[in-house]
Coordinates of C-alpha atoms in Angstrom, one line a residue:
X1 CA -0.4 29.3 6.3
X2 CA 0.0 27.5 9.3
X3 CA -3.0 25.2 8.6
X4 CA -1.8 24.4 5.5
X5 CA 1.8 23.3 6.5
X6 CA 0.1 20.7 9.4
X7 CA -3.6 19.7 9.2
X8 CA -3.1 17.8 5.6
X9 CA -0.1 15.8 7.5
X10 CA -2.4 15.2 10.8
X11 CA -5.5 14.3 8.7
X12 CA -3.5 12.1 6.6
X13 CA -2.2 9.7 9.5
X14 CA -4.8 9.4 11.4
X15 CA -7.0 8.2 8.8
X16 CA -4.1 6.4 6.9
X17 CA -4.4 4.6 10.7
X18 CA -8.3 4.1 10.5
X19 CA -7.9 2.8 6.6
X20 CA -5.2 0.2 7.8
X21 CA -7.1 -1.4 10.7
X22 CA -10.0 -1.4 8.7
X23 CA -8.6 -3.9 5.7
X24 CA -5.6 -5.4 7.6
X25 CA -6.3 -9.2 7.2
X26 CA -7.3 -8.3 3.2
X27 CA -3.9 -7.1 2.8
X28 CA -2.6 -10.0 4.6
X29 CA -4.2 -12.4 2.2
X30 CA -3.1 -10.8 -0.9
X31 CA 1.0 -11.1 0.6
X32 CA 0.1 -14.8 1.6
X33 CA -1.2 -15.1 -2.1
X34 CA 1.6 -13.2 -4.0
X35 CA 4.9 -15.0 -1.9
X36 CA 3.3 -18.8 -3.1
X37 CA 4.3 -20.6 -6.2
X38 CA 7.8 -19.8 -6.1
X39 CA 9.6 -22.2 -8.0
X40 CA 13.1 -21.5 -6.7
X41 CA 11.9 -21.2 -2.8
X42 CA 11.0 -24.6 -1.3
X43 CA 9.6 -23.3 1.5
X44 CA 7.1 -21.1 -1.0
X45 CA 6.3 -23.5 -3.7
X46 CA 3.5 -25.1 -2.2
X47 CA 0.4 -23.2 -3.5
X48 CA -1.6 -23.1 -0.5
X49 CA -4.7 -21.0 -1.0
X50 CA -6.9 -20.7 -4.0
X51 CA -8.3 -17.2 -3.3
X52 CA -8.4 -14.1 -1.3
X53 CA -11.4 -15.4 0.9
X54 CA -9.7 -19.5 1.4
X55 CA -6.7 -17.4 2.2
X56 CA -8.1 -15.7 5.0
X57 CA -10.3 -18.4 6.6
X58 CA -7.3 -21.0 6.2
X59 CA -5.1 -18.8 8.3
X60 CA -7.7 -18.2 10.5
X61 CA -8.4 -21.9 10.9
X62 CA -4.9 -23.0 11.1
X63 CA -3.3 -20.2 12.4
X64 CA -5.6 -18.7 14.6
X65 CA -7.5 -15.5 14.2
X66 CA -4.9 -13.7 15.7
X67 CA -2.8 -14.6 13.2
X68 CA -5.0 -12.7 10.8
X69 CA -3.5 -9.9 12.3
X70 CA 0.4 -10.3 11.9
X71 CA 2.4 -7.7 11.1
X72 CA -0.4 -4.8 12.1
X73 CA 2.2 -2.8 14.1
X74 CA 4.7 -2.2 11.7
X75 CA 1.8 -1.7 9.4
X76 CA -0.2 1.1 12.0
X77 CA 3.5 2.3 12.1
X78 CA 3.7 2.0 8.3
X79 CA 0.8 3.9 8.2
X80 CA 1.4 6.8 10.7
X81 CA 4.5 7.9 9.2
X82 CA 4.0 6.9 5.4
X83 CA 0.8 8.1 5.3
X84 CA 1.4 11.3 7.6
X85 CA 4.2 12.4 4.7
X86 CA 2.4 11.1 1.7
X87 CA -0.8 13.5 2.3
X88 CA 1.3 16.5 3.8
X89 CA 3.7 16.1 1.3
X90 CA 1.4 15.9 -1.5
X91 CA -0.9 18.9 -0.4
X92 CA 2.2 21.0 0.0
X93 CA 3.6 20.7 -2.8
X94 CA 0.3 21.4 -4.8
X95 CA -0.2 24.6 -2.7
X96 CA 3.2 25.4 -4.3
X97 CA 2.6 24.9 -7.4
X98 CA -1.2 26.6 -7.9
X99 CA -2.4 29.4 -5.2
X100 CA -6.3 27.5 -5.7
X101 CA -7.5 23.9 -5.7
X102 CA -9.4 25.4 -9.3
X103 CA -6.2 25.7 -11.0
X104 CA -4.4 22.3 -10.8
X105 CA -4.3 20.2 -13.4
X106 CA -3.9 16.4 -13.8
X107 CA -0.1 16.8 -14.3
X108 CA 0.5 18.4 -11.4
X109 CA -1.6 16.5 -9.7
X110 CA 0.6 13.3 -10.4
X111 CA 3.5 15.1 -10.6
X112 CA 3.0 16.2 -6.8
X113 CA 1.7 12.4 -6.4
X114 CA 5.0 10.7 -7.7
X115 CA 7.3 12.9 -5.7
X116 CA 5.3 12.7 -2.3
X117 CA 4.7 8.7 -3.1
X118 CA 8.4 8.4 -3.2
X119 CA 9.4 10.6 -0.8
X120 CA 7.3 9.0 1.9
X121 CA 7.9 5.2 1.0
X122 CA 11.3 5.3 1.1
X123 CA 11.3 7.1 4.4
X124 CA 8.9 4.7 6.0
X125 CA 10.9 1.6 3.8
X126 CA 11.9 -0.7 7.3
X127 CA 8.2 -0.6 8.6
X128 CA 7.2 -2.3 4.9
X129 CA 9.9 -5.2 5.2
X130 CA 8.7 -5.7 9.3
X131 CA 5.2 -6.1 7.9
X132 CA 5.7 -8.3 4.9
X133 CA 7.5 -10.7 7.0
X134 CA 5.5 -11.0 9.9
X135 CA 2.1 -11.7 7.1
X136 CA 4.2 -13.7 4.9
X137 CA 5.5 -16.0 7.8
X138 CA 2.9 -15.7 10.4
X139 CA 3.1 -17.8 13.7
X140 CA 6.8 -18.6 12.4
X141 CA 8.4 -15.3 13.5
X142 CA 8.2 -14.8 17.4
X143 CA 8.5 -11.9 19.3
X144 CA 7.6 -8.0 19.3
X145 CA 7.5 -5.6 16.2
X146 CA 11.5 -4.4 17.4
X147 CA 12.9 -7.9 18.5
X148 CA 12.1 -8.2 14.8
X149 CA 13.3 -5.4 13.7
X150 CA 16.6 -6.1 15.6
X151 CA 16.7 -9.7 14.4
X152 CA 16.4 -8.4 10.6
X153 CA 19.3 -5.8 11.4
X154 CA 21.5 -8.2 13.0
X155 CA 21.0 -11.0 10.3
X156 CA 21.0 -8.5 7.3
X157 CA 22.5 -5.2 8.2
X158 CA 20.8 -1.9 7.0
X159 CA 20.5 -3.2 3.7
X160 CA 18.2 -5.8 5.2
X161 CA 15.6 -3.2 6.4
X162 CA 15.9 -1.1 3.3
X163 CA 15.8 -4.6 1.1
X164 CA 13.4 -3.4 -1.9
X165 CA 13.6 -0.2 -1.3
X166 CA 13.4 0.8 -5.4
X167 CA 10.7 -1.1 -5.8
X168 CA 8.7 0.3 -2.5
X169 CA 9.2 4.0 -4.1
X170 CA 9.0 3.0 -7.7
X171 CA 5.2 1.2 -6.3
X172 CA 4.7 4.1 -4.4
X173 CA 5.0 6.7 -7.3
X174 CA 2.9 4.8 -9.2
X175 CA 0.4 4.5 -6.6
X176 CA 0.2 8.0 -5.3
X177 CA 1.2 9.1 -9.0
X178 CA -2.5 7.6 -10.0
X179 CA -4.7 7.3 -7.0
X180 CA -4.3 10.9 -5.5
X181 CA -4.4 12.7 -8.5
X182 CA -7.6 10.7 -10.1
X183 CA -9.2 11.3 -6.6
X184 CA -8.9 14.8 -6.9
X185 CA -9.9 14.9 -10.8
X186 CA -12.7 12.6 -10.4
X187 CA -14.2 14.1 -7.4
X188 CA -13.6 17.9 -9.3
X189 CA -15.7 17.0 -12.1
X190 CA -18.8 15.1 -9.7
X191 CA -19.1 18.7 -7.9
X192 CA -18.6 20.7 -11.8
X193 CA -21.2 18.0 -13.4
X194 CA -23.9 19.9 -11.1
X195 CA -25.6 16.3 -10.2
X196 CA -23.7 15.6 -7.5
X197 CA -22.0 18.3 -4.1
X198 CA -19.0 17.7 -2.1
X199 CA -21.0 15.0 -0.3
X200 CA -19.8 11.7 1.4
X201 CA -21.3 10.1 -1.8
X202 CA -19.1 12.0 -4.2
X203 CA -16.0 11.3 -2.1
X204 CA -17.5 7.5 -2.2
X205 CA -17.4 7.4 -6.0
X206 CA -14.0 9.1 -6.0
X207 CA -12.5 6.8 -4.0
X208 CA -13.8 3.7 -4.9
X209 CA -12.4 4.5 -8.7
X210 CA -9.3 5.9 -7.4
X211 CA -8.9 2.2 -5.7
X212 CA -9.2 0.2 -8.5
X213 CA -6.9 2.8 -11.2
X214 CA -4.3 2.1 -8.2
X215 CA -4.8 -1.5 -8.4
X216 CA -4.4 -2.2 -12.4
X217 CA -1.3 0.0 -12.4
X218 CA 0.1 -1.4 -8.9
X219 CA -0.1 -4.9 -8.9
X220 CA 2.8 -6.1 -10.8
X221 CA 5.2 -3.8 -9.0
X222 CA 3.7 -5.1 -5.8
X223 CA 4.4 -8.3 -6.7
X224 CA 8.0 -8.3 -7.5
X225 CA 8.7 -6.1 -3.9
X226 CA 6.4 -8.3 -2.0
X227 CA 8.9 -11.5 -3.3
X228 CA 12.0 -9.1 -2.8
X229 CA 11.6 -7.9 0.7
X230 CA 10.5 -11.7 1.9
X231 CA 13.7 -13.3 0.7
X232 CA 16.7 -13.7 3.0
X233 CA 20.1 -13.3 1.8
X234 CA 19.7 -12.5 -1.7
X235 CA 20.1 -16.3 -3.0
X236 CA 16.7 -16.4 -5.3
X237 CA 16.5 -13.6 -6.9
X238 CA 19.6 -11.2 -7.9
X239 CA 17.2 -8.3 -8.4
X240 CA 13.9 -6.6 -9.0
X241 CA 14.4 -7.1 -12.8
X242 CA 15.7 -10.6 -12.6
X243 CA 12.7 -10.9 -9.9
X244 CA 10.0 -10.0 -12.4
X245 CA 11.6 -12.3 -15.4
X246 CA 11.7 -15.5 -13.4
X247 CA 8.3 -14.9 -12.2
X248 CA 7.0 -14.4 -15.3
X249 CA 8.8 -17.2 -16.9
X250 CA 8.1 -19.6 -14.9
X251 CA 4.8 -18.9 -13.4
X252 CA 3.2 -17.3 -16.7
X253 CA 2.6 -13.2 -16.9
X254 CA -0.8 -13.8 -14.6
X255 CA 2.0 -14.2 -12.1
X256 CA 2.1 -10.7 -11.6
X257 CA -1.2 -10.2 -11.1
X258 CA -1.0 -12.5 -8.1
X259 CA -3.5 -11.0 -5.5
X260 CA -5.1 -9.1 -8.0
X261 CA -8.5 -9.3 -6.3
X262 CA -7.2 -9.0 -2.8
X263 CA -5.4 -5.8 -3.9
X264 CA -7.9 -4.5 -5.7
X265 CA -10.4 -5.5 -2.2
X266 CA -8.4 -3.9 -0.2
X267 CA -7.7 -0.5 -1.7
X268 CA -11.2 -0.2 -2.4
X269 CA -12.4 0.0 1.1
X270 CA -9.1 1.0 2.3
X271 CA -9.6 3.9 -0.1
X272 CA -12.9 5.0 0.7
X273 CA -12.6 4.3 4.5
X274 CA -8.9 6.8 4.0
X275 CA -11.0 9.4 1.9
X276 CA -14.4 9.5 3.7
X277 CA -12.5 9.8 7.3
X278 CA -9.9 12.5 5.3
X279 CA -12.8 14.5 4.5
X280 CA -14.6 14.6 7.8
X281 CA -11.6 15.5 9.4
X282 CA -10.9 18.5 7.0
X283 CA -14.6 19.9 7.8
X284 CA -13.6 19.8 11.5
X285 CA -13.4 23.3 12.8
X286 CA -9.7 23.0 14.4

């Protein structure tokens, strides 16, 4: 019992961790590509990069390759506690619902993924505005990851740091609701087909089509928080509704599927790089 109540928890951080640092300046790229284009926001309607890749070398060029980088401790931080809950959370409540793995189903499987997905996002909500910021702004915002945090709270009050909050958990649900639970079906049915074990190839394959189910059913959500949590004072956009309808009116429903690509790029790798380290940390004999 005690293994199960820690290890999925432990496992789930650390390589949440390993997952993040992997794909950082991906993710970075799609948030530079999703906050351009807004008509409303003078200081965001310049479109600046054409694509994930001119993105990422036009930061780098401009910005310095450090700047690549901005925002990676609230994201690590993100990560170690959003992650940590999300996989602990998600294993738990499975083991509550079906004694063995050969019993669940695919609705408890996202049933278990939409609960933990919310749960954990809206716990780990501040670390998502400190990173968004600090990517969407890059050399503009000085100073450490909590003289941020401190400058958000001052300026904006607690409201400030959970700014998007809905949207974070209702992204999350969807997320977790579909990558977790097509994981675990995908990767069932590779080991029942006979052609394939419970190899690092199988939890390859799993992955990788867990990553790109998560991206199609993500991106617009992601979109409309991304915008949310990076505007100050409420003055653009009077919610996440109003948020999605201006977008798509004025930018055309492909607005949604801003840093599509990026997304998709990222929780690909970020996916198999989470699963692959997941599962060679479950076959460690601790």
């Amino acid at each position: 019992m005690s293994s199960i109540n820690w290890k999925p928890f432990v496992f789930g951080g650390l390589a949440s961790v390993t997952a993040e640092c992997g794909t950082f300046p991906i993710d970075l790229a799609k948030t530079r590509l999703q906050v351009q284009g807004q008509v409303g926001d003078s200081k965001y309607r310049e479109i600046r990069y054409r694509g994930m890749l001119h993105a990422m070398l036009r930061v780098g060029r401009e910005e310095g390759l450090r700047a690549l980088y901005s925002g990676i401790a609230p994201a690590m931080l993100r990560q170690a506690s959003y992650g940590t809950i999300k996989i602990g959370t998600y294993q738990s409540f499975k083991r509550l619902l079906v004694d063995r793995p050969e019993d669940e189903t695919l609705l408890t499987n996202v049933s278990c993924g939409v609960l933990s997905g919310v749960i954990s996002s809206s716990i780990a909500n501040p670390t998502d505005v400190l990173k968004i910021r600090m990517q969407a702004q890059g050399n503009v915002i000085q100073g450490s990851m909590m003289g941020n945090f401190i400058h958000i709270y001052q300026e904006e009050g607690t409201r400030g740091l959970w700014k998007g909050v809905s949207l974070t958990a209702q992204r999350a649900a969807i997320v977790v609701g579909v990558e977790l639970p097509i994981y675990d079906i995908t990767k069932k049915h590779l080991i029942r087909s006979g052609y394939m074990g419970d190899t690092v190839c199988t939890h390859f394959l799993s992955s990788f089509v867990c990553g790109l189910a998560g991206a199609l059913a993500s991106n617009p959500v992601d979109v409309v928080r991304t915008r949310m949590m990076n505007q100050r004072g409420g003055a653009l956009y009077q919610g996440t509704l109003d948020c999605l309808l201006q977008t798509w009116r004025l930018e055309g429903f492909m607005a949604l599927y801003k840093g599509f690509f990026p997304n998709w790029l990222r929780l690909g790798p970020w996916n198999i790089i989470f699963f692959l380290t997941y599962e060679q940390l479950k076959n460690l004999n601790v």
